[in-house]
Amino acid sequence: MLIPITVLAILVVLGLTSRRIFGTANNLTFLVIITMALLLFSGLRHETVGVDTETYVARFNSVTGMNYKQAVSFANGFSDSSYYVVSWAFSKIIPNQQAWIAFVSFVFMAGITMICYWESPDYAFSMLYIFCMGMFFFSMTGLRQSLAMGLVMMSYYFVVKRQLIPFIIIILLARQLHQSAIVFLIIYPLANSQISWARLLIAILFFIIVLAFRNSIGAWIFSKLPDKLVDSKVTDYINSTKQYTASGFVIQLVMYVFCMRYHDAVVGELPHREALYNLAFLGLMFQAAAMSIAEFFRISMYFNWTYMVLLPICMQYEQDQRNYEFVRTVVIVVFVAYFFYSTLNSYGIVPYNFFWQKV
């Protein structure tokens, strides 16, 4: 437990001192320092850290030494077979499991870092969000989706620049690594649609419907998908009895309402940031759907990273400096509290060990 708490302390201290050291909260050097700290934390972990890491490492070691045909045959036995073909290709260059773990961590952190560089006015706050609210720890266990999420976040640039072809190419690549990434295509036509408080009512109404029919609505949603998208893995999700509680939706709802207070000012200055609000809304809807089928939580993660930049953006519009510092401090305290209450023990990160340590 000591190592994760130490990283948390570093993030908090850097957040409190960034303006004094760098003169600003979004200095590029500062972003590189934080990124490297998190990358080392994730990339140097032992294979026993993270719920699914050992399974992925075992499969990586299985494909190492195979020829292409053998690797493809092996990969076809699993969902998202392209992931295992990619890991096989990587093993031809660096046949080392730790290098593969570090590579996955790098791609994920590259997506995070690019989003922060493009949008965040407060790098430490943004990184603290992904660290405390589970997104970073999730990346240390779900390696397939972590690779896909890294690419998905990189595609945000082409969403706001309205460059459809490169956007589609990136999402299709991400989909090969984790098929759920295809859902991010939704954001392109919706990115510039104007958000209003009516969306909040839609989200709450949807939440109530899911709450009332949570044992059947998930199957109905999947029944509307094209047959080619409903494979055996999706069928398992439909038949699963695992569901999430309302707490995740409530947390997202509070953040959404908070950000909506600043919507006109945020979008009025930089209209392309309407896309961030649309991403937040979609994340809220999928978070509500997770109460019926838990796997919608995974889908919501393609959108919920939005708050790592949208929250600090909105706080910048507090005209009174004392109010800004107060709000920022309160939110940080809430993040840290959530870290100890839920995140720390949710993803198999504790106990944490480096790869060179004996377990």
Coordinates of C-alpha atoms in Angstrom, one line a residue:
M1 CA 0.0 0.0 0.0
L2 CA 2.9 2.3 0.6
I3 CA 3.9 2.8 -3.1
P4 CA 0.4 3.8 -4.3
I5 CA 0.0 6.2 -1.4
T6 CA 3.5 7.7 -2.1
V7 CA 2.5 8.3 -5.7
L8 CA -0.7 10.0 -4.5
A9 CA 1.3 12.2 -2.2
I10 CA 3.6 13.2 -5.0
L11 CA 0.7 14.2 -7.2
V12 CA -0.9 16.3 -4.4
V13 CA 2.4 18.0 -3.5
L14 CA 3.2 18.7 -7.2
G15 CA -0.3 20.1 -7.6
L16 CA 0.1 22.5 -4.6
T17 CA 3.6 23.7 -5.7
S18 CA 3.3 23.7 -9.5
R19 CA 2.5 27.4 -9.8
R20 CA 5.4 28.3 -7.4
I21 CA 7.9 26.2 -9.2
F22 CA 6.8 26.6 -12.9
G23 CA 4.8 29.8 -12.7
T24 CA 1.8 28.0 -14.2
A25 CA -0.2 24.8 -13.6
N26 CA 0.2 23.6 -17.2
N27 CA 3.9 23.9 -18.0
L28 CA 5.0 21.2 -20.4
T29 CA 8.0 20.2 -18.3
F30 CA 5.6 19.7 -15.4
L31 CA 3.4 17.5 -17.5
V32 CA 6.4 15.3 -18.5
I33 CA 7.4 14.9 -14.9
I34 CA 4.0 13.7 -13.8
T35 CA 3.6 11.5 -16.8
M36 CA 6.9 9.8 -16.2
A37 CA 6.1 9.2 -12.5
L38 CA 2.8 7.5 -13.4
L39 CA 4.4 5.6 -16.3
L40 CA 7.1 4.2 -14.1
F41 CA 4.5 3.2 -11.5
S42 CA 2.5 1.3 -14.0
G43 CA 5.2 0.0 -16.3
L44 CA 7.5 -1.4 -13.6
R45 CA 4.8 -3.3 -11.7
H46 CA 5.1 -7.0 -11.0
E47 CA 2.8 -9.2 -13.1
T48 CA 0.8 -10.0 -9.9
V49 CA -0.3 -6.4 -9.7
G50 CA -3.7 -5.9 -11.4
V51 CA -6.5 -8.4 -11.5
D52 CA -6.0 -9.7 -15.1
T53 CA -2.3 -8.9 -15.6
E54 CA -1.0 -12.4 -14.9
T55 CA -3.4 -13.9 -17.5
Y56 CA -2.3 -11.4 -20.2
V57 CA 1.4 -12.1 -19.3
A58 CA 0.9 -15.8 -19.6
R59 CA -0.7 -15.4 -23.0
F60 CA 2.1 -13.1 -24.1
N61 CA 4.6 -15.7 -23.1
S62 CA 2.6 -18.3 -25.0
V63 CA 2.8 -16.5 -28.3
T64 CA 6.5 -15.7 -27.9
G65 CA 8.4 -18.1 -30.1
M66 CA 5.4 -19.0 -32.3
N67 CA 5.4 -18.3 -36.0
Y68 CA 2.7 -16.1 -37.6
K69 CA 0.3 -18.8 -38.5
Q70 CA 0.6 -20.4 -35.0
A71 CA 0.1 -17.0 -33.4
V72 CA -3.0 -16.3 -35.4
S73 CA -4.4 -19.7 -34.6
F74 CA -3.7 -19.1 -30.9
A75 CA -5.2 -15.6 -31.0
N76 CA -8.4 -16.8 -32.7
G77 CA -9.3 -18.7 -29.5
F78 CA -9.8 -15.4 -27.6
S79 CA -12.0 -12.3 -27.9
D80 CA -10.3 -9.4 -29.7
S81 CA -7.8 -11.7 -31.4
S82 CA -5.9 -8.8 -33.0
Y83 CA -4.6 -7.8 -29.5
Y84 CA -2.7 -11.1 -29.3
V85 CA -1.4 -10.8 -32.8
V86 CA -0.1 -7.4 -31.9
S87 CA 1.5 -8.7 -28.8
W88 CA 3.1 -11.5 -30.9
A89 CA 4.5 -8.9 -33.3
F90 CA 5.9 -7.0 -30.3
S91 CA 7.5 -10.1 -29.0
K92 CA 9.4 -10.5 -32.3
I93 CA 11.1 -7.2 -31.5
I94 CA 11.4 -7.4 -27.7
P95 CA 10.6 -10.9 -26.3
N96 CA 10.1 -9.7 -22.8
Q97 CA 6.9 -9.6 -20.8
Q98 CA 7.9 -6.6 -18.7
A99 CA 8.6 -4.6 -21.9
W100 CA 5.1 -5.5 -23.1
I101 CA 3.5 -4.3 -19.8
A102 CA 5.5 -1.1 -20.1
F103 CA 4.4 -0.6 -23.8
V104 CA 0.7 -0.9 -22.9
S105 CA 1.2 1.6 -20.1
F106 CA 3.0 3.9 -22.5
V107 CA 0.2 3.9 -25.0
F108 CA -2.4 4.5 -22.4
M109 CA -0.4 7.3 -20.8
A110 CA 0.3 8.8 -24.2
G111 CA -3.5 9.2 -24.7
I112 CA -3.9 10.8 -21.3
T113 CA -0.9 13.1 -21.7
M114 CA -2.1 14.3 -25.2
I115 CA -5.6 15.2 -23.8
C116 CA -4.0 17.1 -20.9
Y117 CA -1.7 18.9 -23.2
W118 CA -4.5 19.9 -25.6
E119 CA -7.1 20.9 -23.0
S120 CA -6.1 20.9 -19.3
P121 CA -5.2 24.2 -17.6
D122 CA -4.1 22.2 -14.5
Y123 CA -2.0 19.1 -15.2
A124 CA -1.7 17.9 -11.6
F125 CA -5.4 18.1 -11.0
S126 CA -6.1 16.2 -14.2
M127 CA -3.6 13.4 -13.3
L128 CA -5.0 13.3 -9.8
Y129 CA -8.4 12.7 -11.3
I130 CA -7.4 9.6 -13.3
F131 CA -5.4 8.3 -10.4
C132 CA -8.0 8.7 -7.7
M133 CA -11.2 7.9 -9.7
G134 CA -10.1 4.5 -10.9
M135 CA -9.2 5.1 -14.6
F136 CA -5.5 4.8 -14.1
F137 CA -5.8 1.6 -11.9
F138 CA -8.2 0.1 -14.5
S139 CA -5.5 0.5 -17.1
M140 CA -3.2 -1.7 -15.0
T141 CA -5.5 -4.6 -15.2
G142 CA -7.4 -4.4 -18.5
L143 CA -4.5 -4.4 -20.9
R144 CA -6.6 -4.9 -24.1
Q145 CA -8.9 -2.0 -23.3
S146 CA -6.0 0.1 -22.1
L147 CA -4.4 0.0 -25.5
A148 CA -7.8 0.8 -27.1
M149 CA -8.4 3.7 -24.7
G150 CA -5.0 5.2 -25.4
L151 CA -5.9 5.3 -29.2
V152 CA -9.4 6.5 -28.6
M153 CA -8.1 9.5 -26.5
M154 CA -5.7 10.3 -29.3
S155 CA -8.6 10.5 -31.7
Y156 CA -10.1 13.4 -29.8
Y157 CA -7.8 15.8 -31.8
F158 CA -9.5 14.8 -35.0
V159 CA -12.9 15.1 -33.5
V160 CA -12.4 18.8 -32.7
K161 CA -10.6 19.4 -36.0
R162 CA -13.5 17.7 -37.8
Q163 CA -11.1 15.4 -39.7
L164 CA -13.3 12.3 -40.3
I165 CA -11.0 9.9 -42.1
P166 CA -8.1 9.9 -39.5
F167 CA -10.7 9.7 -36.8
I168 CA -12.3 6.6 -38.2
I169 CA -9.0 5.0 -38.9
I170 CA -7.9 5.4 -35.3
I171 CA -11.2 4.1 -33.9
L172 CA -11.1 1.1 -36.2
L173 CA -7.6 0.3 -35.0
A174 CA -8.7 0.6 -31.4
R175 CA -11.7 -1.6 -32.2
Q176 CA -9.3 -4.3 -33.3
L177 CA -7.8 -4.3 -29.9
H178 CA -11.0 -4.1 -27.9
Q179 CA -14.3 -4.3 -29.9
S180 CA -16.1 -2.0 -27.4
A181 CA -14.0 1.0 -28.7
I182 CA -16.3 1.2 -31.8
V183 CA -18.8 3.0 -29.6
F184 CA -16.6 6.1 -29.7
L185 CA -17.7 6.7 -33.3
I186 CA -20.9 8.2 -31.8
I187 CA -19.1 11.3 -30.7
Y188 CA -18.2 12.5 -34.1
P189 CA -21.7 13.5 -35.3
L190 CA -22.7 14.6 -31.8
A191 CA -19.5 16.6 -31.0
N192 CA -20.9 20.0 -31.9
S193 CA -24.5 19.5 -30.8
Q194 CA -25.5 22.1 -28.3
I195 CA -25.8 20.9 -24.7
S196 CA -28.6 22.3 -22.6
W197 CA -30.0 21.5 -19.2
A198 CA -32.6 19.4 -20.9
R199 CA -29.9 16.7 -21.4
L200 CA -29.7 16.5 -17.6
L201 CA -33.4 15.7 -17.4
I202 CA -33.0 13.0 -20.2
A203 CA -30.1 11.4 -18.2
I204 CA -32.1 11.4 -15.0
L205 CA -35.2 10.0 -16.7
F206 CA -33.0 7.2 -18.3
F207 CA -31.5 6.5 -14.9
I208 CA -35.0 6.1 -13.4
I209 CA -36.1 3.7 -16.3
V210 CA -33.0 1.6 -15.8
L211 CA -33.5 1.5 -12.1
A212 CA -37.1 0.4 -12.6
F213 CA -36.4 -2.3 -15.3
R214 CA -32.7 -3.1 -14.6
N215 CA -33.2 -6.8 -14.9
S216 CA -34.6 -6.7 -18.4
I217 CA -33.6 -3.4 -20.1
G218 CA -30.1 -4.5 -20.8
A219 CA -31.2 -7.5 -22.8
W220 CA -33.6 -5.2 -24.8
I221 CA -30.7 -2.8 -25.6
F222 CA -28.5 -5.6 -26.9
S223 CA -31.5 -7.1 -28.9
K224 CA -31.4 -3.9 -31.0
L225 CA -27.8 -4.4 -32.0
P226 CA -26.9 -5.9 -35.4
D227 CA -26.4 -9.7 -35.2
K228 CA -22.8 -9.4 -36.4
L229 CA -22.0 -7.3 -33.2
V230 CA -23.6 -9.8 -30.9
D231 CA -21.0 -12.6 -30.5
S232 CA -20.7 -15.2 -27.8
K233 CA -18.9 -12.8 -25.5
V234 CA -21.7 -10.2 -25.8
T235 CA -24.2 -13.0 -25.1
D236 CA -22.3 -13.7 -21.9
Y237 CA -22.7 -10.1 -20.9
I238 CA -26.5 -10.2 -21.6
N239 CA -26.9 -13.3 -19.4
S240 CA -24.7 -12.0 -16.6
T241 CA -26.3 -11.1 -13.3
K242 CA -23.6 -8.7 -12.4
Q243 CA -24.8 -5.1 -12.0
Y244 CA -23.4 -1.8 -10.6
T245 CA -25.0 0.3 -7.9
A246 CA -26.3 3.8 -8.4
S247 CA -23.2 5.4 -6.8
G248 CA -21.2 5.6 -10.0
F249 CA -24.0 7.4 -11.7
V250 CA -24.6 9.8 -8.8
I251 CA -20.9 10.7 -8.8
Q252 CA -20.9 11.3 -12.6
L253 CA -24.2 13.3 -12.2
V254 CA -22.7 15.6 -9.6
M255 CA -19.7 16.3 -11.8
Y256 CA -21.9 16.9 -14.8
V257 CA -24.1 19.4 -12.9
F258 CA -21.0 21.2 -11.6
C259 CA -19.6 21.5 -15.1
M260 CA -22.9 22.6 -16.6
R261 CA -22.8 25.7 -14.3
Y262 CA -19.9 27.0 -16.4
H263 CA -21.1 25.7 -19.8
D264 CA -21.9 29.1 -21.4
A265 CA -18.5 30.6 -20.4
V266 CA -16.5 27.6 -21.4
V267 CA -18.1 27.1 -24.8
G268 CA -18.4 30.8 -25.4
E269 CA -14.7 31.2 -25.3
L270 CA -13.7 28.0 -27.1
P271 CA -16.7 26.5 -29.0
H272 CA -14.9 23.2 -29.7
R273 CA -15.2 22.4 -26.0
E274 CA -18.8 21.6 -26.6
A275 CA -17.4 18.2 -27.6
L276 CA -16.2 17.7 -24.0
Y277 CA -19.8 18.3 -22.7
N278 CA -21.2 15.8 -25.2
L279 CA -18.6 13.2 -24.1
A280 CA -19.6 13.8 -20.5
F281 CA -23.2 13.3 -21.3
L282 CA -22.6 10.1 -23.2
G283 CA -20.5 8.8 -20.3
L284 CA -23.4 9.6 -17.9
M285 CA -25.8 7.6 -20.0
F286 CA -23.6 4.6 -20.2
Q287 CA -22.9 4.8 -16.5
A288 CA -26.6 4.6 -15.9
A289 CA -26.9 1.6 -18.3
A290 CA -24.2 -0.1 -16.2
M291 CA -26.8 -0.6 -13.5
S292 CA -28.5 -3.1 -15.8
I293 CA -25.4 -4.7 -17.5
A294 CA -22.1 -4.2 -15.7
E295 CA -20.1 -4.2 -19.0
F296 CA -21.6 -0.8 -19.9
F297 CA -19.2 0.5 -17.2
R298 CA -16.3 -0.4 -19.5
I299 CA -18.0 1.5 -22.4
S300 CA -18.5 4.5 -20.1
M301 CA -14.7 4.7 -19.6
Y302 CA -14.2 5.7 -23.2
F303 CA -16.1 8.9 -22.3
N304 CA -15.6 9.5 -18.6
W305 CA -12.0 10.7 -18.9
T306 CA -13.6 14.0 -20.0
Y307 CA -13.8 15.2 -16.4
M308 CA -10.0 15.1 -16.0
V309 CA -9.9 18.2 -18.2
L310 CA -13.4 19.6 -18.0
L311 CA -13.4 20.0 -14.2
P312 CA -10.2 22.1 -14.1
I313 CA -11.4 24.1 -17.2
C314 CA -14.6 25.0 -15.4
M315 CA -12.9 25.9 -12.2
Q316 CA -10.8 28.4 -14.1
Y317 CA -14.0 30.5 -14.6
E318 CA -14.4 31.2 -10.9
Q319 CA -13.8 34.9 -10.9
D320 CA -12.9 35.2 -7.3
Q321 CA -9.5 33.6 -6.6
R322 CA -10.4 32.6 -3.1
N323 CA -13.5 30.8 -4.4
Y324 CA -11.3 29.0 -7.0
E325 CA -8.8 27.9 -4.4
F326 CA -11.6 26.7 -2.1
V327 CA -13.4 24.8 -4.8
R328 CA -10.2 23.2 -6.1
T329 CA -9.2 22.2 -2.6
V330 CA -12.6 20.7 -1.7
V331 CA -12.6 18.7 -5.0
I332 CA -9.1 17.4 -4.3
V333 CA -10.1 16.3 -0.8
V334 CA -13.1 14.4 -2.3
F335 CA -10.8 12.7 -4.8
V336 CA -8.4 11.6 -2.2
A337 CA -11.2 10.3 0.0
Y338 CA -12.6 8.3 -2.9
F339 CA -9.2 6.9 -3.5
F340 CA -9.0 5.4 0.0
Y341 CA -12.7 4.5 0.1
S342 CA -13.0 2.7 -3.2
T343 CA -10.2 2.9 -5.8
L344 CA -7.3 1.6 -3.8
N345 CA -8.8 -1.8 -3.3
S346 CA -10.8 -2.2 -6.4
Y347 CA -8.4 -3.3 -9.1
G348 CA -6.0 -5.7 -7.4
I349 CA -3.3 -3.0 -7.1
V350 CA -2.6 -3.7 -3.5
P351 CA -0.2 -5.2 -2.5
Y352 CA 2.0 -3.4 -5.1
N353 CA 5.4 -4.8 -6.0
F354 CA 8.0 -3.9 -8.6
F355 CA 8.8 -6.5 -11.2
W356 CA 12.2 -7.3 -9.7
Q357 CA 10.8 -8.1 -6.3
K358 CA 10.1 -11.6 -5.2
V359 CA 6.4 -12.3 -4.5

